[in-house]
Amino acid sequence: MTPHPRLPLQAVLFDMDGTLVDTERLWWEAVEHVAGRPLTEADQPEVLGRAVEDTARWLGAATGAPAGPLARELHREFVSRVRTGVVPRPGALALLDALAHDGVPLALVTASPRAVADTVLEALGPGRFAASVTADDTERTKPAPDPYLAACRALGVDPAACVAVEDTRTGVRSAEAAGCAVLAVPSLAPIEAAPGRTVRPSLAGVTPEKLSALVPVELRVMSWNLWLGGAEVDDHRAKQLKAILESGADVVGLQETGGTAAGELAEALGWYHHRAGENLGVISRHPVTARLGDPDVGFYGAAGVRVAVAPGREVDIWTAHLHYTPYGPYEAAFDGLPAAELIAHEEVRLAQMRDTLRRIAGEGDPAVPVVLAGDFNCPSHLDRPDVAWPVTRAAEEAGLRDSYREAHPDPMADPGHTWSPVHPVHEDGSGRPEPQDRIDYVLHRGLTVRDARTFVSGVPRPWPDVAANDWPSDHAAVITTFAVPGPA
């Protein structure tokens, strides 16, 4: 099987002033004329990338003049300069032509008023842009995300699959708040590189292929405890394969592999894999470029791989299994232990989590995003406000975010239980209801969560009548879809 393709480049959204045409200088000159003084670097935040009305209010506050007449004067001065002095920025026309040749939809997104934008559009050539959004078209303009969101709606595209091309920090903030990848080409003020943001000195040499490479890659990670390799269910390996294919997962962090599951599943799928000890494994449709952690880890612990999701983009994927006893939900529901005792009884799992976090930090690279999937055998502090469960807190304090709770912040509305689809009642024969809890996780650092869900195929029959179940596990799986940003 081949890797999932990169999210296609659905559209390119261009700022106008200073990005496509050299009007930033003309605007600067217009403001200097109306202000009656030279502008300095300190004035840039109030001038560059701002709407006429914003700069007029700023001038009015400084001079005492009413903002309305100032805005009209600024508009007149700027339009006059634009009509006689529009100069395309280096590489701009060549890039517009190349994108048109490839059929990539384009939008103009500017903080300038409609009259100015239409003048520039006419100078660039009619018909280049399928949509245009100006300061007149949204209630809020840059740095709010509204203009870019409006452009995406007009084109019918997903902001996450678009590249915005900007020249100011104000514009960059607007595009990033809308969820777009950004190519920054600073004109008058510098812009720093950042995750999801690429900085180039100009548009010269920029191609549709280079813009496409900036669009985030989609990566779907699944955490799944196989339940003693699946041995409790008939034909479990075929059912495991079916479940993985149905899930659409790209990478699966496995626990309770029974030693051979990772290799056998990977071979059947045509994927890559890493086996660690008798219990842990990772399978991946993307190439494995490094194996992380102790390959001879015991039944409990963690192991990982680095996968090449796309050229220049790698992600570290770890899988962890923490000890199952003493089990906090039982102690809370059956024994009535108070919070302090529940927390004290987490010491074994907490030590295992801290060891996992040390390994992740020690073998990782700050520039490489991290995913930690696993069966932690404990609830989350994000789900139960009455108990500050320390294992998930330790992961959070180490910078790992809970992808399921990012996607579903309300634990009452979306509990996300993973234990247990086959245990509605406790298996000791007492008839007591089994505590249902979220004990399986997909944590991350450095990625954007697009979706997260639990997954069980079919309607499993309860224990002990499980042999014919379609779902070959006693845990629900957790599946998170991430956007992996382009290179900074």
Short mmCIF file of N, CA, C and O in Angstrom, two decimals, residues 14-141:
data_model
loop_
_atom_site.label_atom_id
_atom_site.label_comp_id
_atom_site.label_asym_id
_atom_site.label_seq_id
_atom_site.Cartn_x
_atom_site.Cartn_y
_atom_site.Cartn_z
N PHE A 14 -3.46 35.47 -1.97
CA PHE A 14 -2.41 36.48 -2.02
C PHE A 14 -2.85 37.77 -1.35
O PHE A 14 -3.92 38.32 -1.64
N ASP A 15 -1.99 38.26 -0.45
CA ASP A 15 -2.08 39.66 -0.05
C ASP A 15 -1.71 40.51 -1.27
O ASP A 15 -1.07 40.03 -2.22
N MET A 16 -2.07 41.76 -1.23
CA MET A 16 -1.82 42.63 -2.38
C MET A 16 -0.64 43.58 -2.14
O MET A 16 0.40 43.46 -2.77
N ASP A 17 -0.82 44.51 -1.22
CA ASP A 17 0.16 45.58 -1.01
C ASP A 17 1.47 45.04 -0.47
O ASP A 17 1.51 44.45 0.61
N GLY A 18 2.53 45.21 -1.23
CA GLY A 18 3.84 44.77 -0.80
C GLY A 18 4.14 43.32 -1.11
O GLY A 18 5.28 42.89 -0.99
N THR A 19 3.11 42.56 -1.49
CA THR A 19 3.28 41.14 -1.80
C THR A 19 3.27 40.91 -3.30
O THR A 19 4.22 40.39 -3.87
N LEU A 20 2.18 41.30 -3.94
CA LEU A 20 2.08 41.18 -5.40
C LEU A 20 2.57 42.43 -6.12
O LEU A 20 3.16 42.35 -7.20
N VAL A 21 2.28 43.57 -5.53
CA VAL A 21 2.68 44.85 -6.15
C VAL A 21 3.38 45.70 -5.11
O VAL A 21 3.14 45.57 -3.90
N ASP A 22 4.23 46.57 -5.59
CA ASP A 22 5.06 47.37 -4.70
C ASP A 22 4.29 48.61 -4.25
O ASP A 22 4.69 49.74 -4.51
N THR A 23 3.17 48.38 -3.58
CA THR A 23 2.36 49.50 -3.09
C THR A 23 2.63 49.81 -1.62
O THR A 23 2.15 50.83 -1.12
N GLU A 24 3.34 48.93 -0.92
CA GLU A 24 3.65 49.21 0.48
C GLU A 24 4.42 50.53 0.58
O GLU A 24 4.17 51.35 1.46
N ARG A 25 5.35 50.71 -0.35
CA ARG A 25 6.11 51.97 -0.37
C ARG A 25 5.18 53.15 -0.67
O ARG A 25 5.31 54.22 -0.07
N LEU A 26 4.23 52.95 -1.60
CA LEU A 26 3.30 54.03 -1.95
C LEU A 26 2.40 54.38 -0.77
O LEU A 26 2.11 55.56 -0.53
N TRP A 27 1.94 53.36 -0.04
CA TRP A 27 1.13 53.60 1.15
C TRP A 27 1.94 54.33 2.22
O TRP A 27 1.44 55.27 2.86
N TRP A 28 3.17 53.91 2.41
CA TRP A 28 4.06 54.58 3.38
C TRP A 28 4.20 56.06 3.04
O TRP A 28 4.11 56.92 3.91
N GLU A 29 4.41 56.34 1.76
CA GLU A 29 4.56 57.73 1.32
C GLU A 29 3.27 58.52 1.51
O GLU A 29 3.28 59.70 1.90
N ALA A 30 2.12 57.87 1.25
CA ALA A 30 0.84 58.54 1.44
C ALA A 30 0.62 58.90 2.90
O ALA A 30 0.15 59.99 3.23
N VAL A 31 0.95 57.98 3.80
CA VAL A 31 0.78 58.25 5.23
C VAL A 31 1.73 59.36 5.67
O VAL A 31 1.35 60.24 6.45
N GLU A 32 2.96 59.32 5.19
CA GLU A 32 3.90 60.40 5.53
C GLU A 32 3.36 61.76 5.07
O GLU A 32 3.47 62.76 5.79
N HIS A 33 2.77 61.79 3.87
CA HIS A 33 2.24 63.05 3.35
C HIS A 33 1.12 63.58 4.24
O HIS A 33 1.09 64.77 4.60
N VAL A 34 0.18 62.68 4.62
CA VAL A 34 -0.94 63.12 5.44
C VAL A 34 -0.48 63.46 6.86
O VAL A 34 -0.96 64.42 7.48
N ALA A 35 0.47 62.68 7.38
CA ALA A 35 0.97 62.93 8.74
C ALA A 35 1.81 64.20 8.80
O ALA A 35 1.96 64.81 9.88
N GLY A 36 2.39 64.58 7.68
CA GLY A 36 3.23 65.77 7.66
C GLY A 36 4.58 65.59 8.31
O GLY A 36 5.21 66.55 8.76
N ARG A 37 5.04 64.34 8.35
CA ARG A 37 6.35 64.05 8.95
C ARG A 37 6.87 62.74 8.42
O ARG A 37 6.09 61.89 7.95
N PRO A 38 8.17 62.50 8.48
CA PRO A 38 8.69 61.17 8.10
C PRO A 38 8.26 60.12 9.11
O PRO A 38 8.16 60.39 10.31
N LEU A 39 7.98 58.94 8.64
CA LEU A 39 7.64 57.82 9.51
C LEU A 39 8.91 57.08 9.93
O LEU A 39 9.92 57.11 9.22
N THR A 40 8.84 56.42 11.07
CA THR A 40 9.98 55.67 11.59
C THR A 40 9.58 54.21 11.78
O THR A 40 8.41 53.83 11.61
N GLU A 41 10.55 53.40 12.17
CA GLU A 41 10.28 51.99 12.43
C GLU A 41 9.22 51.80 13.49
O GLU A 41 8.43 50.85 13.45
N ALA A 42 9.16 52.72 14.46
CA ALA A 42 8.17 52.62 15.53
C ALA A 42 6.74 52.76 15.01
O ALA A 42 5.79 52.31 15.66
N ASP A 43 6.58 53.38 13.84
CA ASP A 43 5.25 53.58 13.27
C ASP A 43 4.75 52.36 12.50
O ASP A 43 3.56 52.29 12.14
N GLN A 44 5.61 51.40 12.20
CA GLN A 44 5.24 50.31 11.31
C GLN A 44 4.00 49.53 11.76
O GLN A 44 3.14 49.24 10.93
N PRO A 45 3.85 49.19 13.05
CA PRO A 45 2.67 48.41 13.43
C PRO A 45 1.34 49.11 13.14
O PRO A 45 0.32 48.45 12.99
N GLU A 46 1.34 50.44 13.09
CA GLU A 46 0.11 51.18 12.84
C GLU A 46 -0.10 51.50 11.37
O GLU A 46 -1.15 52.04 10.99
N VAL A 47 0.88 51.16 10.53
CA VAL A 47 0.83 51.55 9.12
C VAL A 47 0.81 50.33 8.21
O VAL A 47 -0.05 50.20 7.32
N LEU A 48 1.75 49.40 8.42
CA LEU A 48 1.89 48.28 7.49
C LEU A 48 0.81 47.24 7.72
O LEU A 48 0.59 46.78 8.84
N GLY A 49 0.14 46.86 6.64
CA GLY A 49 -0.88 45.83 6.70
C GLY A 49 -2.18 46.27 7.35
O GLY A 49 -3.07 45.44 7.56
N ARG A 50 -2.32 47.56 7.65
CA ARG A 50 -3.51 48.06 8.33
C ARG A 50 -4.49 48.66 7.33
O ARG A 50 -4.12 49.14 6.26
N ALA A 51 -5.77 48.63 7.69
CA ALA A 51 -6.79 49.28 6.88
C ALA A 51 -6.64 50.79 6.98
O ALA A 51 -6.08 51.33 7.95
N VAL A 52 -7.17 51.50 5.97
CA VAL A 52 -7.11 52.96 5.95
C VAL A 52 -7.70 53.52 7.23
O VAL A 52 -7.13 54.44 7.85
N GLU A 53 -8.84 52.98 7.66
CA GLU A 53 -9.53 53.51 8.85
C GLU A 53 -8.69 53.32 10.11
O GLU A 53 -8.70 54.18 10.99
N ASP A 54 -7.96 52.20 10.19
CA ASP A 54 -7.11 51.97 11.36
C ASP A 54 -6.01 53.02 11.45
O ASP A 54 -5.76 53.59 12.53
N THR A 55 -5.34 53.25 10.33
CA THR A 55 -4.25 54.24 10.33
C THR A 55 -4.81 55.64 10.56
O THR A 55 -4.18 56.46 11.24
N ALA A 56 -6.00 55.92 10.02
CA ALA A 56 -6.61 57.24 10.23
C ALA A 56 -6.91 57.47 11.71
O ALA A 56 -6.67 58.57 12.24
N ARG A 57 -7.43 56.45 12.38
CA ARG A 57 -7.71 56.61 13.82
C ARG A 57 -6.42 56.84 14.60
O ARG A 57 -6.38 57.64 15.54
N TRP A 58 -5.36 56.15 14.19
CA TRP A 58 -4.07 56.32 14.86
C TRP A 58 -3.55 57.74 14.66
O TRP A 58 -3.09 58.40 15.61
N LEU A 59 -3.61 58.24 13.44
CA LEU A 59 -3.18 59.61 13.18
C LEU A 59 -4.05 60.60 13.93
O LEU A 59 -3.54 61.61 14.47
N GLY A 60 -5.36 60.33 13.97
CA GLY A 60 -6.25 61.25 14.67
C GLY A 60 -5.95 61.31 16.15
O GLY A 60 -5.98 62.39 16.75
N ALA A 61 -5.63 60.16 16.74
CA ALA A 61 -5.30 60.16 18.17
C ALA A 61 -4.02 60.95 18.45
O ALA A 61 -3.87 61.57 19.50
N ALA A 62 -3.10 60.93 17.47
CA ALA A 62 -1.83 61.64 17.66
C ALA A 62 -1.93 63.14 17.39
O ALA A 62 -1.20 63.94 17.99
N THR A 63 -2.82 63.51 16.48
CA THR A 63 -2.88 64.92 16.05
C THR A 63 -4.11 65.66 16.54
O THR A 63 -4.14 66.89 16.49
N GLY A 64 -5.13 64.92 16.98
CA GLY A 64 -6.37 65.57 17.38
C GLY A 64 -7.32 65.82 16.24
O GLY A 64 -8.43 66.32 16.45
N ALA A 65 -6.93 65.49 15.02
CA ALA A 65 -7.80 65.68 13.87
C ALA A 65 -8.83 64.56 13.80
O ALA A 65 -8.55 63.43 14.22
N PRO A 66 -10.02 64.83 13.26
CA PRO A 66 -11.04 63.77 13.17
C PRO A 66 -10.61 62.68 12.19
O PRO A 66 -10.01 62.95 11.15
N ALA A 67 -10.95 61.44 12.55
CA ALA A 67 -10.49 60.29 11.76
C ALA A 67 -11.14 60.23 10.39
O ALA A 67 -10.52 59.79 9.41
N GLY A 68 -12.41 60.64 10.27
CA GLY A 68 -13.10 60.54 8.99
C GLY A 68 -12.41 61.30 7.86
O GLY A 68 -12.08 60.72 6.81
N PRO A 69 -12.18 62.59 8.03
CA PRO A 69 -11.46 63.33 6.98
C PRO A 69 -10.05 62.79 6.73
O PRO A 69 -9.58 62.78 5.59
N LEU A 70 -9.37 62.33 7.79
CA LEU A 70 -8.04 61.76 7.60
C LEU A 70 -8.10 60.52 6.72
O LEU A 70 -7.25 60.31 5.85
N ALA A 71 -9.10 59.66 6.95
CA ALA A 71 -9.24 58.45 6.14
C ALA A 71 -9.47 58.80 4.68
O ALA A 71 -8.90 58.17 3.78
N ARG A 72 -10.32 59.79 4.43
CA ARG A 72 -10.58 60.18 3.03
C ARG A 72 -9.33 60.74 2.37
O ARG A 72 -9.04 60.46 1.20
N GLU A 73 -8.55 61.52 3.13
CA GLU A 73 -7.33 62.08 2.56
C GLU A 73 -6.29 60.99 2.30
O GLU A 73 -5.61 60.99 1.26
N LEU A 74 -6.17 60.05 3.24
CA LEU A 74 -5.25 58.92 3.02
C LEU A 74 -5.65 58.13 1.78
O LEU A 74 -4.80 57.75 0.97
N HIS A 75 -6.94 57.91 1.63
CA HIS A 75 -7.44 57.15 0.47
C HIS A 75 -7.09 57.87 -0.83
O HIS A 75 -6.60 57.25 -1.79
N ARG A 76 -7.34 59.17 -0.87
CA ARG A 76 -7.05 59.93 -2.10
C ARG A 76 -5.57 59.88 -2.43
O ARG A 76 -5.19 59.66 -3.58
N GLU A 77 -4.74 60.10 -1.45
CA GLU A 77 -3.30 60.12 -1.69
C GLU A 77 -2.80 58.77 -2.18
O GLU A 77 -1.99 58.67 -3.10
N PHE A 78 -3.31 57.69 -1.55
CA PHE A 78 -2.85 56.35 -1.92
C PHE A 78 -3.31 55.98 -3.33
O PHE A 78 -2.53 55.50 -4.15
N VAL A 79 -4.60 56.21 -3.64
CA VAL A 79 -5.12 55.86 -4.96
C VAL A 79 -4.37 56.63 -6.04
O VAL A 79 -4.06 56.09 -7.11
N SER A 80 -4.10 57.88 -5.78
CA SER A 80 -3.36 58.68 -6.77
C SER A 80 -2.00 58.08 -7.06
O SER A 80 -1.57 57.99 -8.23
N ARG A 81 -1.33 57.62 -6.03
CA ARG A 81 -0.01 57.01 -6.23
C ARG A 81 -0.12 55.64 -6.92
O ARG A 81 0.71 55.29 -7.76
N VAL A 82 -1.17 54.87 -6.56
CA VAL A 82 -1.34 53.55 -7.16
C VAL A 82 -1.56 53.67 -8.66
O VAL A 82 -1.01 52.90 -9.46
N ARG A 83 -2.38 54.62 -9.09
CA ARG A 83 -2.71 54.75 -10.51
C ARG A 83 -1.50 55.05 -11.36
O ARG A 83 -1.46 54.71 -12.54
N THR A 84 -0.52 55.66 -10.76
CA THR A 84 0.67 56.04 -11.55
C THR A 84 1.91 55.23 -11.21
O THR A 84 2.92 55.37 -11.91
N GLY A 85 1.82 54.40 -10.16
CA GLY A 85 3.07 53.79 -9.72
C GLY A 85 3.01 52.32 -9.36
O GLY A 85 3.85 51.84 -8.59
N VAL A 86 2.01 51.53 -9.89
CA VAL A 86 1.94 50.11 -9.56
C VAL A 86 3.07 49.36 -10.26
O VAL A 86 3.21 49.43 -11.49
N VAL A 87 3.88 48.67 -9.46
CA VAL A 87 4.99 47.87 -10.00
C VAL A 87 4.88 46.47 -9.41
O VAL A 87 4.90 46.32 -8.18
N PRO A 88 4.73 45.41 -10.23
CA PRO A 88 4.68 44.05 -9.67
C PRO A 88 5.95 43.72 -8.92
O PRO A 88 7.06 44.11 -9.30
N ARG A 89 5.81 42.99 -7.83
CA ARG A 89 6.98 42.54 -7.06
C ARG A 89 7.72 41.46 -7.85
O ARG A 89 7.12 40.74 -8.68
N PRO A 90 9.03 41.32 -7.62
CA PRO A 90 9.80 40.31 -8.36
C PRO A 90 9.21 38.91 -8.23
O PRO A 90 8.94 38.44 -7.12
N GLY A 91 9.01 38.27 -9.36
CA GLY A 91 8.50 36.91 -9.38
C GLY A 91 6.99 36.78 -9.30
O GLY A 91 6.46 35.68 -9.48
N ALA A 92 6.28 37.88 -9.04
CA ALA A 92 4.85 37.80 -8.80
C ALA A 92 4.09 37.36 -10.04
O ALA A 92 3.27 36.42 -9.99
N LEU A 93 4.31 38.00 -11.17
CA LEU A 93 3.56 37.67 -12.37
C LEU A 93 3.88 36.25 -12.85
O LEU A 93 2.99 35.53 -13.30
N ALA A 94 5.15 35.86 -12.76
CA ALA A 94 5.53 34.51 -13.18
C ALA A 94 4.83 33.46 -12.32
O ALA A 94 4.36 32.43 -12.83
N LEU A 95 4.71 33.71 -11.01
CA LEU A 95 4.04 32.76 -10.14
C LEU A 95 2.54 32.71 -10.44
O LEU A 95 1.94 31.63 -10.48
N LEU A 96 1.93 33.88 -10.65
CA LEU A 96 0.51 33.89 -10.99
C LEU A 96 0.25 33.13 -12.28
O LEU A 96 -0.73 32.36 -12.38
N ASP A 97 1.12 33.31 -13.26
CA ASP A 97 0.95 32.60 -14.54
C ASP A 97 1.10 31.08 -14.34
O ASP A 97 0.34 30.30 -14.91
N ALA A 98 2.08 30.66 -13.54
CA ALA A 98 2.31 29.23 -13.32
C ALA A 98 1.14 28.59 -12.59
O ALA A 98 0.72 27.48 -12.91
N LEU A 99 0.59 29.28 -11.60
CA LEU A 99 -0.56 28.75 -10.88
C LEU A 99 -1.78 28.66 -11.78
O LEU A 99 -2.55 27.69 -11.72
N ALA A 100 -1.96 29.67 -12.63
CA ALA A 100 -3.08 29.62 -13.58
C ALA A 100 -2.91 28.45 -14.54
O ALA A 100 -3.88 27.74 -14.86
N HIS A 101 -1.67 28.20 -14.98
CA HIS A 101 -1.40 27.09 -15.89
C HIS A 101 -1.76 25.76 -15.24
O HIS A 101 -2.27 24.83 -15.91
N ASP A 102 -1.51 25.65 -13.92
CA ASP A 102 -1.79 24.40 -13.20
C ASP A 102 -3.23 24.32 -12.71
O ASP A 102 -3.62 23.32 -12.08
N GLY A 103 -4.02 25.36 -12.96
CA GLY A 103 -5.42 25.34 -12.57
C GLY A 103 -5.66 25.51 -11.09
O GLY A 103 -6.70 25.09 -10.57
N VAL A 104 -4.73 26.15 -10.36
CA VAL A 104 -4.89 26.38 -8.92
C VAL A 104 -5.71 27.65 -8.73
O VAL A 104 -5.32 28.71 -9.20
N PRO A 105 -6.84 27.60 -8.03
CA PRO A 105 -7.65 28.80 -7.80
C PRO A 105 -6.88 29.83 -6.98
O PRO A 105 -6.13 29.48 -6.06
N LEU A 106 -7.11 31.11 -7.29
CA LEU A 106 -6.42 32.20 -6.62
C LEU A 106 -7.44 33.18 -6.04
O LEU A 106 -8.50 33.39 -6.63
N ALA A 107 -7.08 33.77 -4.89
CA ALA A 107 -7.89 34.84 -4.31
C ALA A 107 -6.97 35.96 -3.86
O ALA A 107 -5.82 35.72 -3.45
N LEU A 108 -7.47 37.18 -3.96
CA LEU A 108 -6.77 38.35 -3.44
C LEU A 108 -7.39 38.70 -2.10
O LEU A 108 -8.62 38.78 -1.98
N VAL A 109 -6.56 38.87 -1.08
CA VAL A 109 -7.03 39.15 0.27
C VAL A 109 -6.25 40.36 0.78
O VAL A 109 -5.07 40.25 1.11
N THR A 110 -6.91 41.50 0.84
CA THR A 110 -6.20 42.74 1.14
C THR A 110 -6.94 43.56 2.19
O THR A 110 -8.17 43.50 2.29
N ALA A 111 -6.17 44.33 2.96
CA ALA A 111 -6.75 45.27 3.91
C ALA A 111 -7.02 46.62 3.27
O ALA A 111 -7.50 47.54 3.93
N SER A 112 -6.73 46.76 1.98
CA SER A 112 -7.03 47.99 1.26
C SER A 112 -8.51 48.04 0.89
O SER A 112 -9.17 47.00 0.78
N PRO A 113 -9.06 49.23 0.67
CA PRO A 113 -10.46 49.32 0.26
C PRO A 113 -10.68 48.80 -1.15
O PRO A 113 -9.74 48.64 -1.93
N ARG A 114 -11.95 48.53 -1.49
CA ARG A 114 -12.31 47.96 -2.78
C ARG A 114 -11.81 48.81 -3.94
O ARG A 114 -11.32 48.27 -4.95
N ALA A 115 -11.91 50.13 -3.83
CA ALA A 115 -11.52 50.98 -4.95
C ALA A 115 -10.05 50.80 -5.29
O ALA A 115 -9.66 50.74 -6.46
N VAL A 116 -9.21 50.68 -4.27
CA VAL A 116 -7.78 50.49 -4.50
C VAL A 116 -7.52 49.11 -5.07
O VAL A 116 -6.76 48.93 -6.03
N ALA A 117 -8.18 48.09 -4.48
CA ALA A 117 -7.97 46.72 -4.95
C ALA A 117 -8.37 46.57 -6.41
O ALA A 117 -7.67 45.93 -7.20
N ASP A 118 -9.49 47.15 -6.80
CA ASP A 118 -9.93 47.03 -8.18
C ASP A 118 -8.96 47.70 -9.13
O ASP A 118 -8.73 47.23 -10.26
N THR A 119 -8.35 48.82 -8.70
CA THR A 119 -7.35 49.48 -9.54
C THR A 119 -6.15 48.58 -9.76
O THR A 119 -5.64 48.44 -10.87
N VAL A 120 -5.71 47.92 -8.70
CA VAL A 120 -4.55 47.02 -8.81
C VAL A 120 -4.92 45.79 -9.62
O VAL A 120 -4.12 45.33 -10.47
N LEU A 121 -6.10 45.24 -9.40
CA LEU A 121 -6.52 44.07 -10.17
C LEU A 121 -6.54 44.36 -11.66
O LEU A 121 -6.15 43.53 -12.49
N GLU A 122 -6.99 45.53 -12.02
CA GLU A 122 -7.00 45.91 -13.42
C GLU A 122 -5.59 46.00 -13.97
O GLU A 122 -5.32 45.57 -15.10
N ALA A 123 -4.67 46.53 -13.15
CA ALA A 123 -3.29 46.65 -13.61
C ALA A 123 -2.63 45.28 -13.76
O ALA A 123 -1.80 45.08 -14.66
N LEU A 124 -2.97 44.33 -12.89
CA LEU A 124 -2.38 43.00 -12.97
C LEU A 124 -2.96 42.18 -14.12
O LEU A 124 -2.36 41.20 -14.56
N GLY A 125 -4.13 42.54 -14.57
CA GLY A 125 -4.79 41.79 -15.64
C GLY A 125 -6.06 41.17 -15.14
O GLY A 125 -6.03 40.43 -14.14
N PRO A 126 -7.18 41.45 -15.79
CA PRO A 126 -8.47 40.92 -15.32
C PRO A 126 -8.53 39.40 -15.43
O PRO A 126 -7.90 38.79 -16.28
N GLY A 127 -9.27 38.82 -14.52
CA GLY A 127 -9.50 37.38 -14.58
C GLY A 127 -8.47 36.52 -13.89
O GLY A 127 -8.60 35.29 -13.90
N ARG A 128 -7.46 37.13 -13.28
CA ARG A 128 -6.45 36.29 -12.61
C ARG A 128 -6.98 35.67 -11.33
O ARG A 128 -6.52 34.59 -10.94
N PHE A 129 -7.90 36.34 -10.67
CA PHE A 129 -8.35 35.91 -9.34
C PHE A 129 -9.81 35.49 -9.39
O PHE A 129 -10.66 36.22 -9.91
N ALA A 130 -10.09 34.33 -8.81
CA ALA A 130 -11.47 33.84 -8.76
C ALA A 130 -12.28 34.56 -7.69
O ALA A 130 -13.52 34.55 -7.74
N ALA A 131 -11.62 35.17 -6.73
CA ALA A 131 -12.31 35.90 -5.67
C ALA A 131 -11.38 36.97 -5.14
O ALA A 131 -10.14 36.85 -5.24
N SER A 132 -11.97 38.01 -4.57
CA SER A 132 -11.16 39.05 -3.91
C SER A 132 -11.91 39.53 -2.68
O SER A 132 -13.13 39.67 -2.70
N VAL A 133 -11.17 39.73 -1.61
CA VAL A 133 -11.74 40.20 -0.34
C VAL A 133 -10.97 41.44 0.07
O VAL A 133 -9.73 41.40 0.16
N THR A 134 -11.69 42.53 0.31
CA THR A 134 -11.06 43.79 0.68
C THR A 134 -11.52 44.21 2.07
O THR A 134 -12.36 43.55 2.70
N ALA A 135 -11.02 45.36 2.52
CA ALA A 135 -11.42 45.88 3.83
C ALA A 135 -12.90 46.20 3.88
O ALA A 135 -13.49 46.26 4.98
N ASP A 136 -13.53 46.38 2.72
CA ASP A 136 -14.95 46.71 2.68
C ASP A 136 -15.84 45.48 2.80
O ASP A 136 -17.06 45.61 2.95
N ASP A 137 -15.26 44.29 2.74
CA ASP A 137 -16.06 43.07 2.58
C ASP A 137 -16.25 42.27 3.86
O ASP A 137 -17.04 41.31 3.87
N THR A 138 -15.53 42.58 4.91
CA THR A 138 -15.69 41.86 6.18
C THR A 138 -15.80 42.86 7.32
O THR A 138 -15.26 43.97 7.24
N GLU A 139 -16.48 42.45 8.38
CA GLU A 139 -16.65 43.36 9.52
C GLU A 139 -15.30 43.66 10.16
O GLU A 139 -15.04 44.79 10.58
N ARG A 140 -14.46 42.65 10.24
CA ARG A 140 -13.10 42.85 10.77
C ARG A 140 -12.10 42.55 9.65
O ARG A 140 -12.29 41.61 8.88
N THR A 141 -11.05 43.33 9.60
CA THR A 141 -10.00 43.05 8.62
C THR A 141 -8.77 42.53 9.34
O THR A 141 -8.80 42.22 10.53
#
